[in-house]
Short mmCIF file of C-alpha atoms in Angstrom, two decimals:
data_model
loop_
_atom_site.label_atom_id
_atom_site.label_comp_id
_atom_site.label_asym_id
_atom_site.label_seq_id
_atom_site.Cartn_x
_atom_site.Cartn_y
_atom_site.Cartn_z
CA UNK A 1 0.00 0.00 0.00
CA UNK A 2 1.20 3.50 -0.85
CA UNK A 3 2.46 5.78 1.90
CA UNK A 4 0.40 8.68 3.19
CA UNK A 5 1.62 11.97 4.63
CA UNK A 6 -0.49 13.74 7.22
CA UNK A 7 -0.77 17.47 7.79
CA UNK A 8 -2.55 18.85 10.85
CA UNK A 9 -3.60 22.49 11.05
CA UNK A 10 -4.51 23.85 14.48
CA UNK A 11 -6.53 26.89 13.46
CA UNK A 12 -8.56 29.53 15.25
CA UNK A 13 -11.97 27.92 14.81
CA UNK A 14 -10.99 24.30 14.47
CA UNK A 15 -8.50 21.60 13.54
CA UNK A 16 -8.10 20.28 10.00
CA UNK A 17 -6.33 17.10 8.94
CA UNK A 18 -5.21 16.34 5.39
CA UNK A 19 -3.68 13.13 4.04
CA UNK A 20 -1.76 13.19 0.76
CA UNK A 21 0.11 10.55 -1.23
CA UNK A 22 3.65 10.65 -2.59
CA UNK A 23 2.42 12.64 -5.62
CA UNK A 24 1.05 15.33 -3.28
CA UNK A 25 -2.51 14.43 -4.22
CA UNK A 26 -5.15 14.69 -1.49
CA UNK A 27 -6.52 11.34 -0.38
CA UNK A 28 -8.73 12.58 2.44
CA UNK A 29 -9.52 15.54 4.68
CA UNK A 30 -11.42 16.00 7.93
CA UNK A 31 -12.11 18.75 10.43
CA UNK A 32 -13.26 19.29 14.01
CA UNK A 33 -14.42 22.57 15.50
CA UNK A 34 -12.99 24.45 18.47
CA UNK A 35 -14.95 26.62 20.89
CA UNK A 36 -14.11 30.34 20.79
CA UNK A 37 -11.17 31.35 22.98
CA UNK A 38 -11.87 33.12 26.26
CA UNK A 39 -11.67 36.86 25.87
CA UNK A 40 -11.54 39.61 28.45
CA UNK A 41 -10.42 42.88 27.00
CA UNK A 42 -7.04 42.38 25.34
CA UNK A 43 -6.59 38.98 27.01
CA UNK A 44 -7.44 36.06 24.69
CA UNK A 45 -6.56 32.52 25.70
CA UNK A 46 -7.64 28.89 25.41
CA UNK A 47 -7.08 25.62 27.23
CA UNK A 48 -4.52 23.60 25.22
CA UNK A 49 -6.36 20.35 25.91
CA UNK A 50 -9.10 21.61 23.60
CA UNK A 51 -6.59 21.64 20.71
CA UNK A 52 -5.59 18.06 21.41
CA UNK A 53 -9.13 16.77 21.67
CA UNK A 54 -10.13 18.51 18.42
CA UNK A 55 -7.09 16.96 16.73
CA UNK A 56 -8.09 13.51 18.01
CA UNK A 57 -11.59 14.04 16.62
CA UNK A 58 -10.29 15.23 13.24
CA UNK A 59 -7.93 12.27 12.88
CA UNK A 60 -10.76 9.92 13.87
CA UNK A 61 -12.93 11.37 11.11
CA UNK A 62 -10.06 11.14 8.63
CA UNK A 63 -9.73 7.45 9.47
CA UNK A 64 -13.19 6.91 8.03
CA UNK A 65 -11.90 8.03 4.61
CA UNK A 66 -8.31 6.74 4.49
CA UNK A 67 -6.28 3.92 5.99
CA UNK A 68 -4.40 5.63 8.81
CA UNK A 69 -2.09 2.63 8.98
CA UNK A 70 -0.42 3.94 5.80
CA UNK A 71 0.65 7.24 7.39
CA UNK A 72 4.44 7.60 7.21
CA UNK A 73 5.12 11.16 8.41
CA UNK A 74 3.13 13.86 10.22
CA UNK A 75 3.66 17.61 10.41
CA UNK A 76 1.69 20.16 12.44
CA UNK A 77 1.11 23.87 11.89
CA UNK A 78 -0.43 26.28 14.39
CA UNK A 79 -1.40 29.90 14.78
CA UNK A 80 1.66 32.14 14.81
CA UNK A 81 2.60 33.50 18.22
CA UNK A 82 0.28 31.30 20.30
CA UNK A 83 2.32 30.29 23.36
CA UNK A 84 2.07 28.25 26.58
CA UNK A 85 4.31 27.02 29.39
CA UNK A 86 4.63 23.29 30.12
CA UNK A 87 6.39 21.03 32.61
CA UNK A 88 8.96 18.36 31.76
CA UNK A 89 6.22 15.85 30.88
CA UNK A 90 4.50 18.28 28.54
CA UNK A 91 1.63 19.11 30.89
CA UNK A 92 0.37 22.69 30.40
CA UNK A 93 1.26 25.00 33.26
CA UNK A 94 -0.49 28.00 31.71
CA UNK A 95 -3.33 28.65 29.30
CA UNK A 96 -2.44 29.02 25.66
CA UNK A 97 -2.12 32.75 25.04
CA UNK A 98 -3.57 33.10 21.56
CA UNK A 99 -1.90 34.70 18.55
CA UNK A 100 -4.02 37.86 18.96
CA UNK A 101 -3.70 38.15 22.74
CA UNK A 102 -2.51 41.74 23.31
CA UNK A 103 -2.41 42.01 27.11
CA UNK A 104 1.40 42.22 27.31
CA UNK A 105 1.68 46.01 27.06
CA UNK A 106 4.41 46.54 29.65
CA UNK A 107 6.38 43.56 28.37
CA UNK A 108 6.25 44.88 24.78
CA UNK A 109 7.56 48.23 26.00
CA UNK A 110 10.46 46.45 27.73
CA UNK A 111 11.23 44.56 24.53
CA UNK A 112 11.15 47.74 22.44
CA UNK A 113 13.95 49.26 24.54
CA UNK A 114 16.31 46.31 24.12
CA UNK A 115 15.49 44.20 21.08
CA UNK A 116 16.88 45.06 17.61
CA UNK A 117 14.29 46.58 15.29
CA UNK A 118 14.57 43.78 12.73
CA UNK A 119 13.50 41.09 15.21
CA UNK A 120 10.09 39.47 14.87
CA UNK A 121 9.68 39.63 18.66
CA UNK A 122 8.27 43.16 18.80
CA UNK A 123 4.67 44.01 19.65
CA UNK A 124 2.08 43.22 22.31
CA UNK A 125 1.08 40.01 20.54
CA UNK A 126 4.58 38.62 20.03
CA UNK A 127 5.40 35.28 21.60
CA UNK A 128 8.26 36.91 23.50
CA UNK A 129 5.94 39.47 25.11
CA UNK A 130 3.59 36.64 26.06
CA UNK A 131 6.46 34.64 27.58
CA UNK A 132 7.55 37.56 29.74
CA UNK A 133 3.96 38.08 30.88
CA UNK A 134 3.50 34.40 31.74
CA UNK A 135 6.73 34.36 33.70
CA UNK A 136 5.69 37.46 35.63
CA UNK A 137 2.38 35.79 36.53
CA UNK A 138 3.64 32.22 37.01
CA UNK A 139 2.91 30.46 40.28
CA UNK A 140 4.07 26.99 39.20
CA UNK A 141 7.60 25.96 40.14
CA UNK A 142 7.95 23.09 37.66
CA UNK A 143 8.10 25.11 34.43
CA UNK A 144 10.35 23.44 31.87
CA UNK A 145 9.57 24.67 28.36
CA UNK A 146 8.00 27.61 26.56
CA UNK A 147 6.37 26.15 23.44
CA UNK A 148 4.08 27.25 20.66
CA UNK A 149 0.76 25.70 19.74
CA UNK A 150 2.19 23.50 16.96
CA UNK A 151 5.20 22.58 19.13
CA UNK A 152 2.98 21.29 21.91
CA UNK A 153 0.82 19.14 19.64
CA UNK A 154 3.88 17.66 17.87
CA UNK A 155 5.59 17.15 21.23
CA UNK A 156 2.60 15.30 22.60
CA UNK A 157 2.44 13.11 19.49
CA UNK A 158 6.10 12.20 19.94
CA UNK A 159 6.28 12.37 23.76
CA UNK A 160 9.25 14.69 23.22
CA UNK A 161 8.86 18.29 24.32
CA UNK A 162 10.77 21.54 24.09
CA UNK A 163 11.30 21.50 20.32
CA UNK A 164 10.12 24.18 17.89
CA UNK A 165 10.77 25.21 14.30
CA UNK A 166 12.33 28.26 12.65
CA UNK A 167 8.99 29.76 11.68
CA UNK A 168 7.15 29.48 14.98
CA UNK A 169 10.24 30.59 16.91
CA UNK A 170 10.57 33.88 14.98
CA UNK A 171 8.21 35.86 17.21
CA UNK A 172 9.87 34.43 20.32
CA UNK A 173 13.10 36.16 19.32
CA UNK A 174 14.89 33.46 17.33
CA UNK A 175 17.34 34.88 14.78
CA UNK A 176 16.68 33.11 11.47
CA UNK A 177 19.76 34.65 9.84
CA UNK A 178 22.31 33.28 12.33
CA UNK A 179 20.02 30.36 13.21
CA UNK A 180 20.39 30.78 16.97
CA UNK A 181 18.85 32.40 20.02
CA UNK A 182 20.48 35.86 20.23
CA UNK A 183 22.49 37.15 23.17
CA UNK A 184 20.11 40.06 23.78
CA UNK A 185 17.54 37.62 25.21
CA UNK A 186 19.62 37.57 28.37
CA UNK A 187 19.09 41.31 28.78
CA UNK A 188 15.33 40.92 28.35
CA UNK A 189 15.23 38.46 31.23
CA UNK A 190 14.39 35.19 29.46
CA UNK A 191 15.69 32.02 31.17
CA UNK A 192 17.64 30.20 28.45
CA UNK A 193 16.56 26.81 29.77
CA UNK A 194 12.94 27.55 28.83
CA UNK A 195 13.68 28.23 25.17
CA UNK A 196 12.95 25.35 22.78
CA UNK A 197 15.44 23.66 20.51
CA UNK A 198 14.78 24.94 16.99
CA UNK A 199 14.65 22.73 13.88
CA UNK A 200 14.17 23.41 10.18
CA UNK A 201 10.46 22.95 9.32
CA UNK A 202 9.78 19.48 7.96
CA UNK A 203 12.86 17.80 9.41
CA UNK A 204 12.43 14.71 11.55
CA UNK A 205 11.73 15.21 15.24
CA UNK A 206 11.03 11.66 16.47
CA UNK A 207 8.83 8.65 15.85
CA UNK A 208 5.34 8.78 17.27
CA UNK A 209 4.81 7.70 20.86
CA UNK A 210 3.56 4.07 20.72
CA UNK A 211 0.68 4.70 23.15
CA UNK A 212 -0.46 7.73 21.15
CA UNK A 213 -0.18 5.75 17.92
CA UNK A 214 -2.44 3.01 19.31
CA UNK A 215 -5.02 5.48 20.55
CA UNK A 216 -5.20 7.30 17.21
CA UNK A 217 -4.98 4.27 14.94
CA UNK A 218 -1.64 5.38 13.50
CA UNK A 219 1.33 3.06 12.88
CA UNK A 220 4.08 3.05 15.55
CA UNK A 221 6.62 3.70 12.79
CA UNK A 222 5.11 7.07 11.82
CA UNK A 223 7.60 9.96 12.02
CA UNK A 224 6.75 13.34 13.53
CA UNK A 225 8.31 16.21 11.58
CA UNK A 226 9.00 19.75 12.77
CA UNK A 227 6.07 21.99 11.84
CA UNK A 228 5.48 25.61 10.89
CA UNK A 229 3.03 28.48 11.31
CA UNK A 230 -0.40 28.52 9.71
CA UNK A 231 0.59 31.42 7.45
CA UNK A 232 3.67 29.68 6.08
CA UNK A 233 1.73 26.44 5.63
CA UNK A 234 -0.93 28.29 3.64
CA UNK A 235 1.79 29.78 1.43
CA UNK A 236 3.29 26.35 0.78
CA UNK A 237 -0.17 25.02 -0.07
CA UNK A 238 -0.49 27.41 -3.03
CA UNK A 239 2.43 25.82 -4.87
CA UNK A 240 4.54 29.00 -4.91
CA UNK A 241 8.09 27.67 -5.07
CA UNK A 242 10.35 29.98 -7.09
CA UNK A 243 12.03 33.27 -6.10
CA UNK A 244 9.70 36.02 -7.24
CA UNK A 245 6.58 33.91 -6.65
CA UNK A 246 4.17 35.80 -4.42
CA UNK A 247 0.87 35.19 -2.68
CA UNK A 248 -1.62 38.00 -2.10
CA UNK A 249 -4.39 37.42 0.43
CA UNK A 250 -7.45 39.50 -0.48
CA UNK A 251 -9.30 39.46 2.82
CA UNK A 252 -10.23 42.13 5.32
CA UNK A 253 -6.76 43.53 4.74
CA UNK A 254 -4.22 43.08 1.95
CA UNK A 255 -1.47 40.64 2.97
CA UNK A 256 1.48 39.95 0.70
CA UNK A 257 4.17 37.27 0.89
CA UNK A 258 6.97 36.78 -1.61
CA UNK A 259 9.62 34.11 -1.93
CA UNK A 260 13.07 35.73 -1.81
CA UNK A 261 16.70 34.66 -1.92
CA UNK A 262 17.72 36.88 0.99
CA UNK A 263 16.02 38.05 4.19
CA UNK A 264 14.12 41.32 4.08
CA UNK A 265 13.37 43.33 7.19
CA UNK A 266 11.75 46.76 7.44
CA UNK A 267 10.50 46.97 11.01
CA UNK A 268 8.94 50.40 10.58
CA UNK A 269 6.70 48.97 7.84
CA UNK A 270 5.97 45.62 9.47
CA UNK A 271 8.01 43.72 6.90
CA UNK A 272 9.89 40.66 8.15
CA UNK A 273 11.03 37.33 6.76
CA UNK A 274 10.48 33.70 7.64
CA UNK A 275 13.26 31.32 6.75
CA UNK A 276 12.29 28.57 4.30
CA UNK A 277 15.32 26.32 4.11
CA UNK A 278 17.92 28.43 2.29
CA UNK A 279 15.31 30.87 0.98
CA UNK A 280 13.07 33.43 2.63
CA UNK A 281 9.42 34.35 2.77
CA UNK A 282 9.17 38.12 3.02
CA UNK A 283 5.83 39.60 3.97
CA UNK A 284 3.97 42.78 4.69
CA UNK A 285 0.37 43.88 5.19
CA UNK A 286 -1.62 46.94 4.12
CA UNK A 287 -4.75 48.22 5.82
CA UNK A 288 -6.50 48.42 2.46
CA UNK A 289 -8.64 45.49 1.35
CA UNK A 290 -12.09 44.15 2.07
CA UNK A 291 -12.69 46.41 5.07
CA UNK A 292 -12.06 49.46 2.88
CA UNK A 293 -14.64 48.20 0.36
CA UNK A 294 -17.20 47.43 3.06
CA UNK A 295 -17.01 51.05 4.19
CA UNK A 296 -18.90 51.92 1.00
CA UNK A 297 -20.70 48.78 -0.24
CA UNK A 298 -22.33 45.73 1.32
CA UNK A 299 -21.22 42.29 0.21
CA UNK A 300 -24.49 41.84 -1.67
CA UNK A 301 -24.03 45.16 -3.47
CA UNK A 302 -20.52 44.18 -4.53
CA UNK A 303 -21.78 40.83 -5.82
CA UNK A 304 -24.42 42.65 -7.85
CA UNK A 305 -21.99 45.21 -9.29
CA UNK A 306 -19.18 42.79 -10.15
CA UNK A 307 -20.66 41.57 -13.49
CA UNK A 308 -20.88 45.22 -14.58
CA UNK A 309 -17.17 45.90 -14.13
CA UNK A 310 -15.10 46.72 -17.24
CA UNK A 311 -11.45 45.88 -16.48
CA UNK A 312 -10.36 46.79 -20.03
CA UNK A 313 -11.65 50.35 -19.49
CA UNK A 314 -9.85 51.88 -16.48
CA UNK A 315 -11.72 54.60 -14.65
CA UNK A 316 -8.68 56.85 -14.29
CA UNK A 317 -9.56 57.44 -10.64
CA UNK A 318 -6.51 57.65 -8.40
CA UNK A 319 -7.70 56.10 -5.14
CA UNK A 320 -5.96 54.82 -2.00
CA UNK A 321 -8.83 53.06 -0.18
CA UNK A 322 -8.57 52.71 3.61
CA UNK A 323 -11.27 51.83 6.17
CA UNK A 324 -9.95 54.52 8.54
CA UNK A 325 -6.86 56.75 8.81
CA UNK A 326 -3.56 54.94 9.15
CA UNK A 327 -1.41 52.68 6.98
CA UNK A 328 1.41 50.21 7.62
CA UNK A 329 2.74 49.12 4.25
CA UNK A 330 3.66 50.10 1.53
CA UNK A 331 3.35 53.55 3.15
CA UNK A 332 4.20 53.67 6.84
CA UNK A 333 2.02 56.50 8.11
CA UNK A 334 -0.28 56.06 11.14
CA UNK A 335 -2.25 59.13 10.07
CA UNK A 336 -2.56 58.50 6.33
CA UNK A 337 -6.08 59.39 5.18
CA UNK A 338 -7.98 57.45 2.54
CA UNK A 339 -7.97 59.02 -0.93
CA UNK A 340 -11.38 58.30 -2.50
CA UNK A 341 -12.28 61.51 -4.31
CA UNK A 342 -13.66 62.56 -6.68
CA UNK A 343 -16.57 60.15 -6.28
CA UNK A 344 -18.48 59.48 -9.49
CA UNK A 345 -22.27 59.31 -9.44
CA UNK A 346 -22.35 55.80 -10.94
CA UNK A 347 -21.92 53.16 -8.18
CA UNK A 348 -20.24 50.67 -10.52
CA UNK A 349 -17.61 53.23 -11.58
CA UNK A 350 -16.89 54.08 -7.95
CA UNK A 351 -16.64 50.39 -7.08
CA UNK A 352 -14.25 49.76 -9.96
CA UNK A 353 -12.18 52.77 -8.91
CA UNK A 354 -11.83 51.31 -5.42
CA UNK A 355 -10.75 47.95 -6.84
CA UNK A 356 -8.23 49.70 -9.09
CA UNK A 357 -6.96 51.63 -6.07
CA UNK A 358 -6.38 48.46 -4.04
CA UNK A 359 -4.59 46.92 -7.05
CA UNK A 360 -2.36 50.02 -7.21
CA UNK A 361 -1.52 49.65 -3.50
CA UNK A 362 -0.68 45.98 -4.14
CA UNK A 363 1.63 46.96 -7.02
CA UNK A 364 3.31 49.62 -4.87
CA UNK A 365 3.82 47.08 -2.08
CA UNK A 366 5.60 44.63 -4.38
CA UNK A 367 7.70 47.52 -5.73
CA UNK A 368 8.68 48.35 -2.14
CA UNK A 369 9.70 44.74 -1.52
CA UNK A 370 11.85 44.89 -4.66
CA UNK A 371 13.53 48.07 -3.40
CA UNK A 372 14.21 46.29 -0.11
CA UNK A 373 15.98 43.48 -1.96
CA UNK A 374 13.30 41.05 -3.13
CA UNK A 375 13.66 39.13 -6.38
CA UNK A 376 11.75 40.69 -9.32
CA UNK A 377 8.08 39.75 -9.14
CA UNK A 378 7.47 36.62 -11.23
CA UNK A 379 3.83 35.74 -10.61
CA UNK A 380 1.11 36.36 -8.04
CA UNK A 381 -1.18 33.67 -6.64
CA UNK A 382 -4.37 35.00 -5.05
CA UNK A 383 -6.16 33.66 -2.00
CA UNK A 384 -9.03 34.94 0.11
CA UNK A 385 -12.58 36.02 -0.70
CA UNK A 386 -11.48 38.66 -3.19
CA UNK A 387 -9.60 36.08 -5.25
CA UNK A 388 -12.95 34.79 -6.53
CA UNK A 389 -13.72 38.11 -8.24
CA UNK A 390 -12.65 37.47 -11.86
CA UNK A 391 -12.90 41.10 -13.09
CA UNK A 392 -10.79 42.25 -10.15
CA UNK A 393 -8.21 39.59 -11.07
CA UNK A 394 -8.11 41.11 -14.57
CA UNK A 395 -7.62 44.58 -13.08
CA UNK A 396 -4.79 43.33 -10.87
CA UNK A 397 -3.16 41.45 -13.75
CA UNK A 398 -3.04 44.67 -15.81
CA UNK A 399 -1.76 46.69 -12.86
CA UNK A 400 0.89 44.23 -11.66
CA UNK A 401 2.15 43.28 -15.12
CA UNK A 402 2.72 39.63 -14.22
CA UNK A 403 0.55 36.50 -14.36
CA UNK A 404 -2.12 36.52 -11.63
CA UNK A 405 -3.93 33.28 -10.79
CA UNK A 406 -6.18 31.94 -8.06
CA UNK A 407 -4.77 29.23 -5.82
CA UNK A 408 -6.23 25.76 -6.23
CA UNK A 409 -5.15 24.84 -2.70
CA UNK A 410 -5.00 27.23 0.25
CA UNK A 411 -5.62 24.99 3.25
CA UNK A 412 -2.82 25.15 5.80
CA UNK A 413 -3.31 21.44 6.53
CA UNK A 414 -2.33 20.68 2.92
CA UNK A 415 0.79 22.83 3.31
CA UNK A 416 1.67 20.95 6.50
CA UNK A 417 1.18 17.67 4.65
CA UNK A 418 3.61 18.88 1.97
CA UNK A 419 6.17 19.49 4.73
CA UNK A 420 5.64 15.93 5.92
CA UNK A 421 6.12 14.69 2.36
CA UNK A 422 9.13 16.73 1.29
CA UNK A 423 10.93 16.91 4.63
CA UNK A 424 11.74 20.63 4.30
CA UNK A 425 10.42 23.68 2.45
CA UNK A 426 10.95 23.57 -1.34
#
């Protein structure tokens, strides 16, 4: 029987499992939902056991579609920056502080005074800020490891804890250029013994724990591979694999990621790079996007107007759509106002002008990445709700001047399965 490779995505609303064969073709998928995290103001957390139980359910469902006994390797991705403390046996000694938990205000301020600007550890939601907060609040005396969401699931599968990957570790302060924990962590007050060992995503971690294998119906020979973040897994799922390949997410905001041959950092614009083997995934995010459109049209109105768009006939309107003042990238200006005048009387012309404006921001963003050292843009793969708008794709293709397509696969679980298959990023 042919081998299967299993990817597990621990997402915000649920867990997805995807099994692929050696040709990277999907043989089965399954999902299990998660309850919403607890939220109190800026504090957002969840009990880690919920992640494990949802994973168990998803794998059980997957076993109804594929023979789990054929699974050879497993890789796990999780939400970037989600962190918890565990003891030596892997038992949680804190809640999981979620990727968007922003309670660590004082800790972020401490980091800002010490940590180099190019580090991914800045901000109230960084894993490093969360770690400092958890240590300040900790009552347990048996703390052994600080681990991310994907680390903990993989560690429990293998019964081997305290191991992370280069992508998840970025926001904890790991230096992907030198491939080590930097010396400045000592000045921040992080106990070195808590920091996980860091592996290249997709490389072997250990074989599965025999008891876990029996309980899940997996073979005792299955290998657990180092994982990645959900964002990187989604990028891998699109098939982008050459320098200059880029993925644009057309969601509430405009998020861009481009494969590069060297790291790119522009802290003042929120641009940083994940390491993908010997290449780099540079990314930035603009505040333009779906939220800027929804400030003027409902989703139903946009669906009704879309067939009336004329991509071959540009409006000539020079817009910079924003939902409210402030922009991060490609223009770093917290007070930047939206430019949406003059406003034509015809709704369809105004709508097309907004779409053209977002496409122009996208083009400017990729130009900025090129100025920062990125490889010339080769092609753009689109994901997100806006990727389904064919006329907008035509507008973006004309504006960007490169092929623009819609991704066939975007599920992070598929990207994690590719890591399990290939053993490292392409």
